[in-house]
Amino acid sequence: MKERKPKNFFVQGPIAASFIAESIQDHSSRTGIGAHSIFLGQVRADRIDDKEVESIEYTAYEEMALDKMHAIREDMFAKYDLACMHVYHSLGNVRTGEISLFVFTSAAHRRAAIDACQEIVERVKSELPVWGKELFGDQSFQWKANQ
Amino acid sequence: MSIHIILFGRLADIAGSSVSLDNVADTDGLVRALHSTYPALAESKYVIAVNKQVITSNTSLDENSVVALLPPYSGG
């Protein structure tokens, strides 16, 4: 197996809808692909007591996250018959309604694309050293907890 | 020997994003020293990574060790 340098998958701020559209367009020449699966994580305006989340400030242990993502990538290509996979995660401030996680898998057939996409999302949430600080309108905050 | 420790998330709110400790030989000693300086850390849930690998038992440290304290992840 060839050794690849971990690719930086962090994006400063929100992930733009136009970037997602371009990512899909970029695959139009890959005619062996018959199925794409996409997961988009959007910042939710959770209400806690009488306060509402306005944005999430993401931080990460970036060097470790890149190594982890590289390992997840290798596992996915070993387990599923994927043509390609792309993962992008925000760092810094992302407001409610904006996208902070973009997982994009492609395969000849739908099953591999769908199953890999789902597994990547679960592993991103449970294995990547990334933290979200939920910011409220009154300058207060709480640390996000994944369910 | 000085060990450099980086902290993330809510742990950085308690002790700052980096701390240096002298005279610690292993992670058990490091935890004892940190908890005595920052009692709120003892109340917090976290795992320790040495050189980007999460450890599950006491691990010896040298001056090149990169120690990170990681609270529960909440990405996505």
mmCIF file of C-alpha atoms in Angstrom:
data_model
loop_
_atom_site.group_PDB
_atom_site.id
_atom_site.type_symbol
_atom_site.label_atom_id
_atom_site.label_comp_id
_atom_site.label_asym_id
_atom_site.label_seq_id
_atom_site.Cartn_x
_atom_site.Cartn_y
_atom_site.Cartn_z
ATOM 1 C CA MET A 1 0.000 0.000 0.000
ATOM 2 C CA LYS A 2 1.454 3.359 -0.948
ATOM 3 C CA GLU A 3 2.180 5.821 1.836
ATOM 4 C CA ARG A 4 0.252 9.077 1.586
ATOM 5 C CA LYS A 5 0.824 12.257 3.495
ATOM 6 C CA PRO A 6 -2.266 13.086 5.580
ATOM 7 C CA LYS A 7 -4.275 15.701 3.743
ATOM 8 C CA ASN A 8 -5.574 18.747 5.568
ATOM 9 C CA PHE A 9 -9.354 18.397 5.635
ATOM 10 C CA PHE A 10 -10.059 21.378 7.875
ATOM 11 C CA VAL A 11 -11.799 24.429 6.444
ATOM 12 C CA GLN A 12 -11.709 27.807 8.165
ATOM 13 C CA GLY A 13 -15.312 28.843 8.885
ATOM 14 C CA PRO A 14 -18.447 27.359 7.290
ATOM 15 C CA ILE A 15 -18.458 25.042 4.267
ATOM 16 C CA ALA A 16 -20.129 26.909 1.386
ATOM 17 C CA ALA A 17 -22.956 25.329 -0.606
ATOM 18 C CA SER A 18 -21.096 26.402 -3.764
ATOM 19 C CA PHE A 19 -18.049 24.371 -2.657
ATOM 20 C CA ILE A 20 -20.287 21.306 -2.257
ATOM 21 C CA ALA A 21 -21.781 21.863 -5.717
ATOM 22 C CA GLU A 22 -18.283 22.193 -7.243
ATOM 23 C CA SER A 23 -17.189 19.003 -5.498
ATOM 24 C CA ILE A 24 -20.045 17.120 -7.174
ATOM 25 C CA GLN A 25 -19.264 18.737 -10.541
ATOM 26 C CA ASP A 26 -15.590 17.718 -10.209
ATOM 27 C CA HIS A 27 -16.645 14.060 -10.419
ATOM 28 C CA SER A 28 -18.492 14.291 -13.734
ATOM 29 C CA SER A 29 -15.452 12.999 -15.655
ATOM 30 C CA ARG A 30 -15.251 9.928 -13.396
ATOM 31 C CA THR A 31 -17.709 7.902 -15.442
ATOM 32 C CA GLY A 32 -17.048 4.648 -13.546
ATOM 33 C CA ILE A 33 -18.930 6.183 -10.636
ATOM 34 C CA GLY A 34 -22.612 5.285 -10.397
ATOM 35 C CA ALA A 35 -23.429 6.539 -6.899
ATOM 36 C CA HIS A 36 -22.515 9.435 -4.634
ATOM 37 C CA SER A 37 -23.518 9.657 -1.003
ATOM 38 C CA ILE A 38 -23.316 12.957 0.864
ATOM 39 C CA PHE A 39 -23.720 13.850 4.522
ATOM 40 C CA LEU A 40 -23.933 17.482 5.599
ATOM 41 C CA GLY A 41 -23.783 18.495 9.246
ATOM 42 C CA GLN A 42 -25.533 21.804 9.955
ATOM 43 C CA VAL A 43 -25.175 23.880 13.121
ATOM 44 C CA ARG A 44 -28.463 23.628 15.012
ATOM 45 C CA ALA A 45 -29.986 26.426 17.085
ATOM 46 C CA ASP A 46 -30.396 24.367 20.259
ATOM 47 C CA ARG A 47 -32.363 26.030 23.062
ATOM 48 C CA ILE A 48 -30.934 25.639 26.546
ATOM 49 C CA ASP A 49 -33.179 27.157 29.221
ATOM 50 C CA ASP A 50 -34.137 30.477 27.618
ATOM 51 C CA LYS A 51 -31.004 30.871 25.505
ATOM 52 C CA GLU A 52 -30.435 29.843 21.910
ATOM 53 C CA VAL A 53 -27.180 28.710 20.285
ATOM 54 C CA GLU A 54 -26.049 31.309 17.731
ATOM 55 C CA SER A 55 -22.865 29.660 16.516
ATOM 56 C CA ILE A 56 -20.308 26.970 17.284
ATOM 57 C CA GLU A 57 -16.601 27.721 17.634
ATOM 58 C CA TYR A 58 -14.639 24.619 16.551
ATOM 59 C CA THR A 59 -11.118 23.812 17.697
ATOM 60 C CA ALA A 60 -9.078 20.677 17.060
ATOM 61 C CA TYR A 61 -5.853 18.914 17.871
ATOM 62 C CA GLU A 62 -5.069 19.211 14.194
ATOM 63 C CA GLU A 63 -1.967 17.020 13.874
ATOM 64 C CA MET A 64 -3.673 14.119 15.642
ATOM 65 C CA ALA A 65 -6.928 14.640 13.710
ATOM 66 C CA LEU A 66 -5.055 14.445 10.393
ATOM 67 C CA ASP A 67 -3.438 11.159 11.423
ATOM 68 C CA LYS A 68 -6.826 9.787 12.547
ATOM 69 C CA MET A 69 -8.516 10.849 9.333
ATOM 70 C CA HIS A 70 -5.768 9.173 7.332
ATOM 71 C CA ALA A 71 -6.392 5.927 9.253
ATOM 72 C CA ILE A 72 -10.163 6.187 8.702
ATOM 73 C CA ARG A 73 -9.552 6.728 4.980
ATOM 74 C CA GLU A 74 -7.360 3.631 4.722
ATOM 75 C CA ASP A 75 -9.946 1.551 6.623
ATOM 76 C CA MET A 76 -12.758 2.726 4.327
ATOM 77 C CA PHE A 77 -10.899 1.896 1.121
ATOM 78 C CA ALA A 78 -9.999 -1.531 2.546
ATOM 79 C CA LYS A 79 -13.580 -2.259 3.638
ATOM 80 C CA TYR A 80 -15.682 -0.779 0.828
ATOM 81 C CA ASP A 81 -15.349 -0.720 -2.937
ATOM 82 C CA LEU A 82 -15.064 3.076 -3.103
ATOM 83 C CA ALA A 83 -13.985 5.196 -6.051
ATOM 84 C CA CYS A 84 -13.194 8.130 -3.772
ATOM 85 C CA MET A 85 -14.026 9.812 -0.493
ATOM 86 C CA HIS A 86 -13.762 13.383 0.708
ATOM 87 C CA VAL A 87 -14.241 14.781 4.205
ATOM 88 C CA TYR A 88 -14.214 18.445 5.212
ATOM 89 C CA HIS A 89 -14.696 19.777 8.745
ATOM 90 C CA SER A 90 -14.916 23.394 9.844
ATOM 91 C CA LEU A 91 -12.634 25.123 12.300
ATOM 92 C CA GLY A 92 -13.428 28.460 13.895
ATOM 93 C CA ASN A 93 -16.851 30.041 13.959
ATOM 94 C CA VAL A 94 -19.853 28.510 12.162
ATOM 95 C CA ARG A 95 -23.258 30.118 12.617
ATOM 96 C CA THR A 96 -26.547 28.263 13.001
ATOM 97 C CA GLY A 97 -27.869 27.098 9.643
ATOM 98 C CA GLU A 98 -24.370 26.850 8.171
ATOM 99 C CA ILE A 99 -22.561 23.631 7.267
ATOM 100 C CA SER A 100 -19.681 22.403 9.441
ATOM 101 C CA LEU A 101 -19.187 18.823 8.187
ATOM 102 C CA PHE A 102 -19.214 17.537 4.608
ATOM 103 C CA VAL A 103 -18.694 13.830 3.904
ATOM 104 C CA PHE A 104 -18.770 12.740 0.273
ATOM 105 C CA THR A 105 -18.288 9.147 -0.914
ATOM 106 C CA SER A 106 -18.460 7.797 -4.449
ATOM 107 C CA ALA A 107 -18.614 4.243 -5.779
ATOM 108 C CA ALA A 108 -19.738 2.239 -8.775
ATOM 109 C CA HIS A 109 -22.856 1.167 -6.851
ATOM 110 C CA ARG A 110 -24.970 2.760 -4.134
ATOM 111 C CA ARG A 111 -24.457 0.292 -1.261
ATOM 112 C CA ALA A 112 -20.730 0.972 -0.843
ATOM 113 C CA ALA A 113 -21.203 4.744 -1.141
ATOM 114 C CA ILE A 114 -24.071 4.864 1.388
ATOM 115 C CA ASP A 115 -22.544 2.465 3.932
ATOM 116 C CA ALA A 116 -19.107 4.094 3.821
ATOM 117 C CA CYS A 117 -20.583 7.585 4.154
ATOM 118 C CA GLN A 118 -22.554 6.566 7.241
ATOM 119 C CA GLU A 119 -19.577 4.853 8.849
ATOM 120 C CA ILE A 120 -17.298 7.834 8.178
ATOM 121 C CA VAL A 121 -19.767 10.237 9.837
ATOM 122 C CA GLU A 122 -19.936 8.044 12.957
ATOM 123 C CA ARG A 123 -16.149 7.725 13.117
ATOM 124 C CA VAL A 124 -15.581 11.453 12.548
ATOM 125 C CA LYS A 125 -17.838 12.210 15.503
ATOM 126 C CA SER A 126 -16.379 9.587 17.834
ATOM 127 C CA GLU A 127 -12.675 9.497 16.886
ATOM 128 C CA LEU A 128 -11.551 12.938 15.737
ATOM 129 C CA PRO A 129 -10.127 15.241 18.417
ATOM 130 C CA VAL A 130 -12.394 18.166 17.572
ATOM 131 C CA TRP A 131 -14.382 20.275 20.038
ATOM 132 C CA GLY A 132 -17.356 22.544 19.560
ATOM 133 C CA LYS A 133 -18.059 25.469 21.866
ATOM 134 C CA GLU A 134 -21.715 26.520 21.595
ATOM 135 C CA LEU A 135 -21.977 30.302 21.797
ATOM 136 C CA PHE A 136 -25.153 32.063 22.939
ATOM 137 C CA GLY A 137 -26.263 35.599 22.089
ATOM 138 C CA ASP A 138 -25.396 36.943 25.548
ATOM 139 C CA GLN A 139 -21.667 36.031 25.247
ATOM 140 C CA SER A 140 -22.097 32.934 27.423
ATOM 141 C CA PHE A 141 -21.193 29.472 26.111
ATOM 142 C CA GLN A 142 -21.291 25.763 26.787
ATOM 143 C CA TRP A 143 -19.107 22.958 25.461
ATOM 144 C CA LYS A 144 -21.002 20.819 22.962
ATOM 145 C CA ALA A 145 -21.535 17.145 23.828
ATOM 146 C CA ASN A 146 -22.034 14.598 21.042
ATOM 147 C CA GLN A 147 -24.965 12.213 21.463
ATOM 148 C CA MET B 1 13.467 17.545 32.341
ATOM 149 C CA SER B 2 10.496 19.671 31.326
ATOM 150 C CA ILE B 3 7.381 18.131 29.802
ATOM 151 C CA HIS B 4 5.159 20.191 27.549
ATOM 152 C CA ILE B 5 1.422 19.518 27.841
ATOM 153 C CA ILE B 6 -1.284 20.843 25.534
ATOM 154 C CA LEU B 7 -4.924 21.045 26.604
ATOM 155 C CA PHE B 8 -8.085 21.376 24.571
ATOM 156 C CA GLY B 9 -11.745 22.301 24.907
ATOM 157 C CA ARG B 10 -13.062 22.796 28.420
ATOM 158 C CA LEU B 11 -9.707 21.694 29.887
ATOM 159 C CA ALA B 12 -8.035 24.737 28.320
ATOM 160 C CA ASP B 13 -10.610 26.898 30.140
ATOM 161 C CA ILE B 14 -9.305 25.417 33.405
ATOM 162 C CA ALA B 15 -5.537 25.379 32.950
ATOM 163 C CA GLY B 16 -4.821 27.292 29.728
ATOM 164 C CA SER B 17 -3.943 25.756 26.384
ATOM 165 C CA SER B 18 -0.425 24.725 27.395
ATOM 166 C CA VAL B 19 1.402 23.891 30.615
ATOM 167 C CA SER B 20 4.998 22.882 31.296
ATOM 168 C CA LEU B 21 5.869 20.574 34.173
ATOM 169 C CA ASP B 22 9.272 19.705 35.608
ATOM 170 C CA ASN B 23 10.290 16.463 37.248
ATOM 171 C CA VAL B 24 7.645 14.132 35.900
ATOM 172 C CA ALA B 25 8.791 10.735 34.639
ATOM 173 C CA ASP B 26 5.515 9.239 33.507
ATOM 174 C CA THR B 27 1.861 10.021 32.843
ATOM 175 C CA ASP B 28 0.700 8.956 36.330
ATOM 176 C CA GLY B 29 3.109 11.473 37.865
ATOM 177 C CA LEU B 30 1.997 14.093 35.378
ATOM 178 C CA VAL B 31 -1.674 13.580 36.275
ATOM 179 C CA ARG B 32 -0.924 13.826 40.017
ATOM 180 C CA ALA B 33 1.001 17.078 39.518
ATOM 181 C CA LEU B 34 -1.664 18.593 37.268
ATOM 182 C CA HIS B 35 -4.553 17.653 39.560
ATOM 183 C CA SER B 36 -2.797 19.149 42.550
ATOM 184 C CA THR B 37 -2.222 22.452 40.687
ATOM 185 C CA TYR B 38 -5.609 22.480 38.938
ATOM 186 C CA PRO B 39 -8.144 20.627 41.138
ATOM 187 C CA ALA B 40 -10.909 21.245 38.562
ATOM 188 C CA LEU B 41 -9.034 18.951 36.142
ATOM 189 C CA ALA B 42 -9.544 16.074 38.575
ATOM 190 C CA GLU B 43 -13.308 16.599 38.213
ATOM 191 C CA SER B 44 -13.092 16.547 34.400
ATOM 192 C CA LYS B 45 -13.389 13.670 32.002
ATOM 193 C CA TYR B 46 -10.472 13.317 29.586
ATOM 194 C CA VAL B 47 -8.040 10.941 27.904
ATOM 195 C CA ILE B 48 -4.302 11.454 27.506
ATOM 196 C CA ALA B 49 -2.462 11.238 24.195
ATOM 197 C CA VAL B 50 1.306 10.813 24.106
ATOM 198 C CA ASN B 51 2.780 11.614 20.701
ATOM 199 C CA LYS B 52 -0.748 11.682 19.206
ATOM 200 C CA GLN B 53 -1.627 8.195 20.487
ATOM 201 C CA VAL B 54 -4.276 7.814 23.184
ATOM 202 C CA ILE B 55 -2.779 5.817 26.054
ATOM 203 C CA THR B 56 -4.663 3.446 28.345
ATOM 204 C CA SER B 57 -1.994 2.770 30.992
ATOM 205 C CA ASN B 58 0.889 4.566 32.672
ATOM 206 C CA THR B 59 3.429 5.647 30.052
ATOM 207 C CA SER B 60 6.957 6.871 30.609
ATOM 208 C CA LEU B 61 7.822 10.303 29.252
ATOM 209 C CA ASP B 62 10.958 11.940 27.962
ATOM 210 C CA GLU B 63 11.728 15.516 27.009
ATOM 211 C CA ASN B 64 10.552 14.896 23.441
ATOM 212 C CA SER B 65 7.158 13.575 24.488
ATOM 213 C CA VAL B 66 4.162 15.590 23.353
ATOM 214 C CA VAL B 67 1.420 15.116 25.921
ATOM 215 C CA ALA B 68 -2.142 16.208 25.166
ATOM 216 C CA LEU B 69 -5.198 16.174 27.439
ATOM 217 C CA LEU B 70 -8.330 15.552 25.400
ATOM 218 C CA PRO B 71 -11.880 16.016 26.772
ATOM 219 C CA PRO B 72 -14.737 14.074 25.102
ATOM 220 C CA TYR B 73 -14.818 14.873 21.383
ATOM 221 C CA SER B 74 -17.680 16.936 19.995
ATOM 222 C CA GLY B 75 -16.952 17.498 16.324
ATOM 223 C CA GLY B 76 -19.439 17.338 13.493
#
